[in-house]
Amino acid sequence: MNLVILDNGASTIKAGTLSSHEDAKLVPTAIVRSKGDKATYFGHEIARCKDYASLHYRLPFEKGYVVDWDAQKAIWDGVFSDQVLGVNTSESSLILTEPYFNLPNIQQVYDQFIFEEYEFLSYHRCTPASLIPYGTLFEAPGLPQPQCMVVVDSGFSFTHVVPILSGRIVWGAVKRLDVGGKLLTNQLKELVSFRQWNMMEETYIMNDVKETCCYVSTDFTKDLETIR
C-alpha cells in the first residue's frame, strides 16, 4: 500500500509519497488562462506557459477555504496523474492538510471527494501544525522534543500562531492574522504600480519577483542604510 502526502495550500500544493526518495513536488493551486495563446493551464501545467503577462486566474480557494471544487478536483487530477506523482488512488492511503477552523460542510465535501471520486483506501485530514511534532525537526542527537511549542504558519491568505502542548493543538489559544502571501503580493503590485509601471494585472510576475527578491531582514537598520 502506498501512502500519499498532500499539503493542500491555497497557493501551492506540496505533494509526495512515502515510498519516494524524491523531494516533494510543488504544484500551483490555480488554473490560469494565457492572454497570448488563449490556452488554459491546470496546476502542474502552468510551468509550460510561454507568456505570463496578464494571466487570468481561477483559484479553488477564497479567504483560506475551498469554494470551487471543480477547480480543486482538476488540479488534484493532475497531481495524482503520471505527470506528477503517478499514483493509483484506489490502492493508496492519503494524508491531507486542511485549513485551520475548517467548516464542517467543507470537511464533508473533502471526505466525499477522497472516498467517492478518488476511492482512497483510507485517509487522515489534519492541519499543517498538527504534523510538526512528528517531523524531523527534533531528531538531532541530544535534543529532546519539547512539551510545548509554538508554530507560526504563514500561508496564502492568513498567518496562524498555533500553540502545541504534548503534541496537541491548544485550539482556544490559536490566533489568526489576516496577513499572508496574497496580501504581500498585492502590496508589492501597488508599490511598483504607483512608483514605476502599472503592474496591477501582472499577478504571476509580481509574485515571482516577491519570492525571488524579498526576504525577512535580520538587521532592519543595516538593510535600510544599504538601500539608502
Short mmCIF file of C-alpha atoms in Angstrom, two decimals:
data_model
loop_
_atom_site.label_atom_id
_atom_site.label_comp_id
_atom_site.label_asym_id
_atom_site.label_seq_id
_atom_site.Cartn_x
_atom_site.Cartn_y
_atom_site.Cartn_z
CA MET A 1 0.00 0.00 0.00
CA ASN A 2 1.31 3.43 -0.98
CA LEU A 3 0.95 6.49 1.27
CA VAL A 4 0.37 9.84 -0.45
CA ILE A 5 1.03 13.10 1.42
CA LEU A 6 -0.73 16.21 0.16
CA ASP A 7 -0.09 19.60 1.77
CA ASN A 8 -3.01 21.33 0.10
CA GLY A 9 -2.16 25.03 0.32
CA ALA A 10 -4.22 27.84 -1.18
CA SER A 11 -1.25 28.95 -3.31
CA THR A 12 0.86 25.80 -3.73
CA ILE A 13 0.31 22.08 -3.24
CA LYS A 14 3.28 20.15 -1.89
CA ALA A 15 2.82 16.51 -2.83
CA GLY A 16 4.83 13.35 -2.31
CA THR A 17 4.69 9.68 -1.44
CA LEU A 18 6.22 7.77 1.45
CA SER A 19 7.91 5.31 -0.92
CA SER A 20 9.60 8.02 -2.99
CA HIS A 21 13.04 9.39 -2.15
CA GLU A 22 12.50 12.47 -4.30
CA ASP A 23 11.71 15.90 -2.92
CA ALA A 24 8.07 16.94 -2.68
CA LYS A 25 6.51 18.13 -5.92
CA LEU A 26 5.35 21.75 -5.93
CA VAL A 27 2.16 22.39 -7.89
CA PRO A 28 0.40 25.78 -8.13
CA THR A 29 -3.14 25.68 -6.73
CA ALA A 30 -4.54 27.57 -9.69
CA ILE A 31 -5.97 27.34 -13.17
CA VAL A 32 -4.77 30.10 -15.48
CA ARG A 33 -5.66 31.28 -18.96
CA SER A 34 -2.97 32.92 -21.04
CA LYS A 35 -3.82 36.16 -22.79
CA GLY A 36 -1.33 35.43 -25.56
CA ASP A 37 -2.12 31.92 -26.84
CA LYS A 38 -5.58 31.71 -25.17
CA ALA A 39 -4.58 28.35 -23.67
CA THR A 40 -5.74 27.12 -20.26
CA TYR A 41 -3.22 25.57 -17.87
CA PHE A 42 -4.16 23.43 -14.87
CA GLY A 43 -1.90 23.39 -11.81
CA HIS A 44 1.24 21.49 -12.83
CA GLU A 45 0.86 22.65 -16.45
CA ILE A 46 1.45 26.33 -15.60
CA ALA A 47 5.22 25.83 -15.98
CA ARG A 48 4.61 25.22 -19.71
CA CYS A 49 3.07 28.65 -20.21
CA LYS A 50 5.16 30.83 -22.55
CA ASP A 51 3.55 34.20 -21.83
CA TYR A 52 2.97 35.17 -18.19
CA ALA A 53 1.64 38.64 -18.98
CA SER A 54 -1.89 39.38 -17.75
CA LEU A 55 -2.79 35.80 -16.84
CA HIS A 56 -6.41 35.22 -15.85
CA TYR A 57 -6.56 33.24 -12.59
CA ARG A 58 -9.18 30.79 -11.35
CA LEU A 59 -8.46 29.82 -7.74
CA PRO A 60 -10.14 27.00 -5.79
CA PHE A 61 -9.57 28.84 -2.50
CA GLU A 62 -11.12 32.08 -1.29
CA LYS A 63 -10.14 33.58 2.07
CA GLY A 64 -8.39 30.36 3.02
CA TYR A 65 -11.19 27.89 2.27
CA VAL A 66 -12.08 25.79 -0.78
CA VAL A 67 -15.06 27.28 -2.63
CA ASP A 68 -14.54 26.00 -6.19
CA TRP A 69 -14.47 22.22 -6.02
CA ASP A 70 -14.44 21.72 -9.79
CA ALA A 71 -11.19 23.69 -9.98
CA GLN A 72 -9.76 21.85 -6.97
CA LYS A 73 -10.55 18.46 -8.49
CA ALA A 74 -8.99 19.42 -11.83
CA ILE A 75 -5.76 20.34 -10.02
CA TRP A 76 -5.81 17.17 -7.89
CA ASP A 77 -6.34 15.08 -11.04
CA GLY A 78 -3.08 16.49 -12.38
CA VAL A 79 -1.24 15.87 -9.10
CA PHE A 80 -2.24 12.19 -8.99
CA SER A 81 -1.54 11.68 -12.72
CA ASP A 82 1.64 10.21 -14.22
CA GLN A 83 2.86 13.74 -14.94
CA VAL A 84 3.37 14.43 -11.22
CA LEU A 85 3.02 11.62 -8.66
CA GLY A 86 1.79 8.76 -10.84
CA VAL A 87 -0.23 7.03 -8.11
CA ASN A 88 -3.20 4.70 -8.24
CA THR A 89 -5.50 6.34 -5.71
CA SER A 90 -7.65 3.22 -5.26
CA GLU A 91 -4.58 1.36 -3.97
CA SER A 92 -3.23 4.18 -1.77
CA SER A 93 -3.86 5.93 1.53
CA LEU A 94 -3.72 9.70 1.94
CA ILE A 95 -2.62 12.32 4.46
CA LEU A 96 -4.25 15.64 3.54
CA THR A 97 -3.86 19.02 5.22
CA GLU A 98 -6.87 21.28 5.68
CA PRO A 99 -7.30 24.92 6.80
CA TYR A 100 -7.45 25.81 10.47
CA PHE A 101 -11.03 26.13 11.76
CA ASN A 102 -12.30 24.41 8.64
CA LEU A 103 -16.09 24.46 8.31
CA PRO A 104 -17.96 21.15 8.83
CA ASN A 105 -19.74 21.31 5.46
CA ILE A 106 -16.40 21.83 3.69
CA GLN A 107 -14.91 18.91 5.62
CA GLN A 108 -17.77 16.70 4.39
CA VAL A 109 -17.02 17.62 0.78
CA TYR A 110 -13.34 16.77 1.38
CA ASP A 111 -14.40 13.33 2.62
CA GLN A 112 -16.75 12.76 -0.32
CA PHE A 113 -14.10 13.64 -2.88
CA ILE A 114 -11.41 11.49 -1.27
CA PHE A 115 -13.54 8.36 -0.94
CA GLU A 116 -16.13 8.67 -3.74
CA GLU A 117 -14.18 10.41 -6.51
CA TYR A 118 -10.69 9.01 -5.86
CA GLU A 119 -11.54 5.87 -3.86
CA PHE A 120 -8.58 6.10 -1.48
CA LEU A 121 -8.33 3.13 0.90
CA SER A 122 -8.07 5.44 3.92
CA TYR A 123 -7.09 8.99 4.71
CA HIS A 124 -6.23 11.35 7.54
CA ARG A 125 -7.28 15.00 7.36
CA CYS A 126 -5.37 17.39 9.63
CA THR A 127 -3.97 20.91 9.95
CA PRO A 128 -0.32 21.56 9.00
CA ALA A 129 0.77 22.45 12.55
CA SER A 130 -0.53 19.16 13.96
CA LEU A 131 2.13 17.31 11.93
CA ILE A 132 5.08 19.28 13.35
CA PRO A 133 5.60 17.05 16.43
CA TYR A 134 6.02 14.04 14.12
CA GLY A 135 8.59 15.62 11.81
CA THR A 136 12.39 15.55 11.84
CA LEU A 137 12.82 18.96 13.49
CA PHE A 138 13.71 17.48 16.88
CA GLU A 139 15.57 14.35 15.78
CA ALA A 140 19.04 15.82 16.35
CA PRO A 141 21.11 13.80 18.84
CA GLY A 142 20.75 15.06 22.39
CA LEU A 143 17.86 17.36 21.53
CA PRO A 144 14.71 16.25 23.37
CA GLN A 145 11.31 17.01 21.92
CA PRO A 146 9.79 19.89 23.91
CA GLN A 147 6.45 19.51 25.65
CA CYS A 148 5.38 22.95 24.46
CA MET A 149 5.97 24.63 21.12
CA VAL A 150 4.57 27.49 19.05
CA VAL A 151 4.10 27.13 15.29
CA VAL A 152 3.84 30.26 13.13
CA ASP A 153 2.18 29.12 9.91
CA SER A 154 2.12 31.88 7.29
CA GLY A 155 0.06 30.91 4.26
CA PHE A 156 -1.61 32.46 1.23
CA SER A 157 -4.48 34.25 2.99
CA PHE A 158 -3.68 34.13 6.71
CA THR A 159 -0.95 33.67 9.29
CA HIS A 160 -1.81 31.43 12.24
CA VAL A 161 0.06 31.29 15.53
CA VAL A 162 -0.55 27.81 16.89
CA PRO A 163 0.47 26.67 20.40
CA ILE A 164 1.03 22.93 20.81
CA LEU A 165 1.08 21.14 24.17
CA SER A 166 2.14 17.49 24.41
CA GLY A 167 1.65 17.04 20.68
CA ARG A 168 -1.86 18.51 20.63
CA ILE A 169 -3.03 21.90 19.38
CA VAL A 170 -4.46 24.20 22.05
CA TRP A 171 -7.33 25.44 19.90
CA GLY A 172 -8.57 28.04 22.37
CA ALA A 173 -5.25 29.89 22.10
CA VAL A 174 -4.79 29.80 18.30
CA LYS A 175 -4.54 33.30 16.83
CA ARG A 176 -5.17 34.30 13.23
CA LEU A 177 -3.76 37.34 11.42
CA ASP A 178 -5.26 38.46 8.12
CA VAL A 179 -1.80 38.67 6.59
CA GLY A 180 -0.44 36.20 4.05
CA GLY A 181 1.36 35.84 0.76
CA LYS A 182 -1.57 37.20 -1.25
CA LEU A 183 -1.62 40.45 0.72
CA LEU A 184 2.15 40.89 0.32
CA THR A 185 1.95 40.31 -3.44
CA ASN A 186 -0.89 42.82 -3.75
CA GLN A 187 1.08 45.33 -1.68
CA LEU A 188 4.11 44.91 -3.96
CA LYS A 189 1.90 45.36 -7.04
CA GLU A 190 0.57 48.63 -5.63
CA LEU A 191 4.04 49.93 -4.72
CA VAL A 192 5.51 49.20 -8.15
CA SER A 193 2.41 50.49 -9.97
CA PHE A 194 2.41 53.74 -8.00
CA ARG A 195 6.13 54.42 -8.44
CA GLN A 196 7.12 52.91 -11.80
CA TRP A 197 4.80 50.96 -14.08
CA ASN A 198 1.24 49.65 -13.86
CA MET A 199 1.60 46.02 -12.74
CA MET A 200 -1.82 45.54 -11.14
CA GLU A 201 -2.78 42.84 -13.68
CA GLU A 202 0.60 41.06 -13.53
CA THR A 203 -0.03 38.83 -10.51
CA TYR A 204 2.23 35.98 -11.64
CA ILE A 205 5.16 38.23 -12.46
CA MET A 206 4.95 40.25 -9.24
CA ASN A 207 4.54 37.13 -7.13
CA ASP A 208 7.69 35.70 -8.75
CA VAL A 209 9.52 38.97 -8.02
CA LYS A 210 8.40 38.77 -4.39
CA GLU A 211 9.56 35.18 -3.95
CA THR A 212 12.86 35.80 -5.76
CA CYS A 213 13.91 39.15 -4.32
CA CYS A 214 12.16 39.64 -0.98
CA TYR A 215 13.40 38.27 2.33
CA VAL A 216 12.95 38.69 6.07
CA SER A 217 15.54 41.11 7.39
CA THR A 218 17.66 40.01 10.35
CA ASP A 219 19.10 43.51 10.75
CA PHE A 220 16.49 46.04 9.66
CA THR A 221 18.56 49.15 10.41
CA LYS A 222 21.56 47.88 8.45
CA ASP A 223 19.44 46.84 5.46
CA LEU A 224 17.69 50.22 5.49
CA GLU A 225 21.04 52.01 5.35
CA THR A 226 22.16 49.77 2.47
CA ILE A 227 19.06 50.70 0.47
CA ARG A 228 19.65 54.40 1.05
#
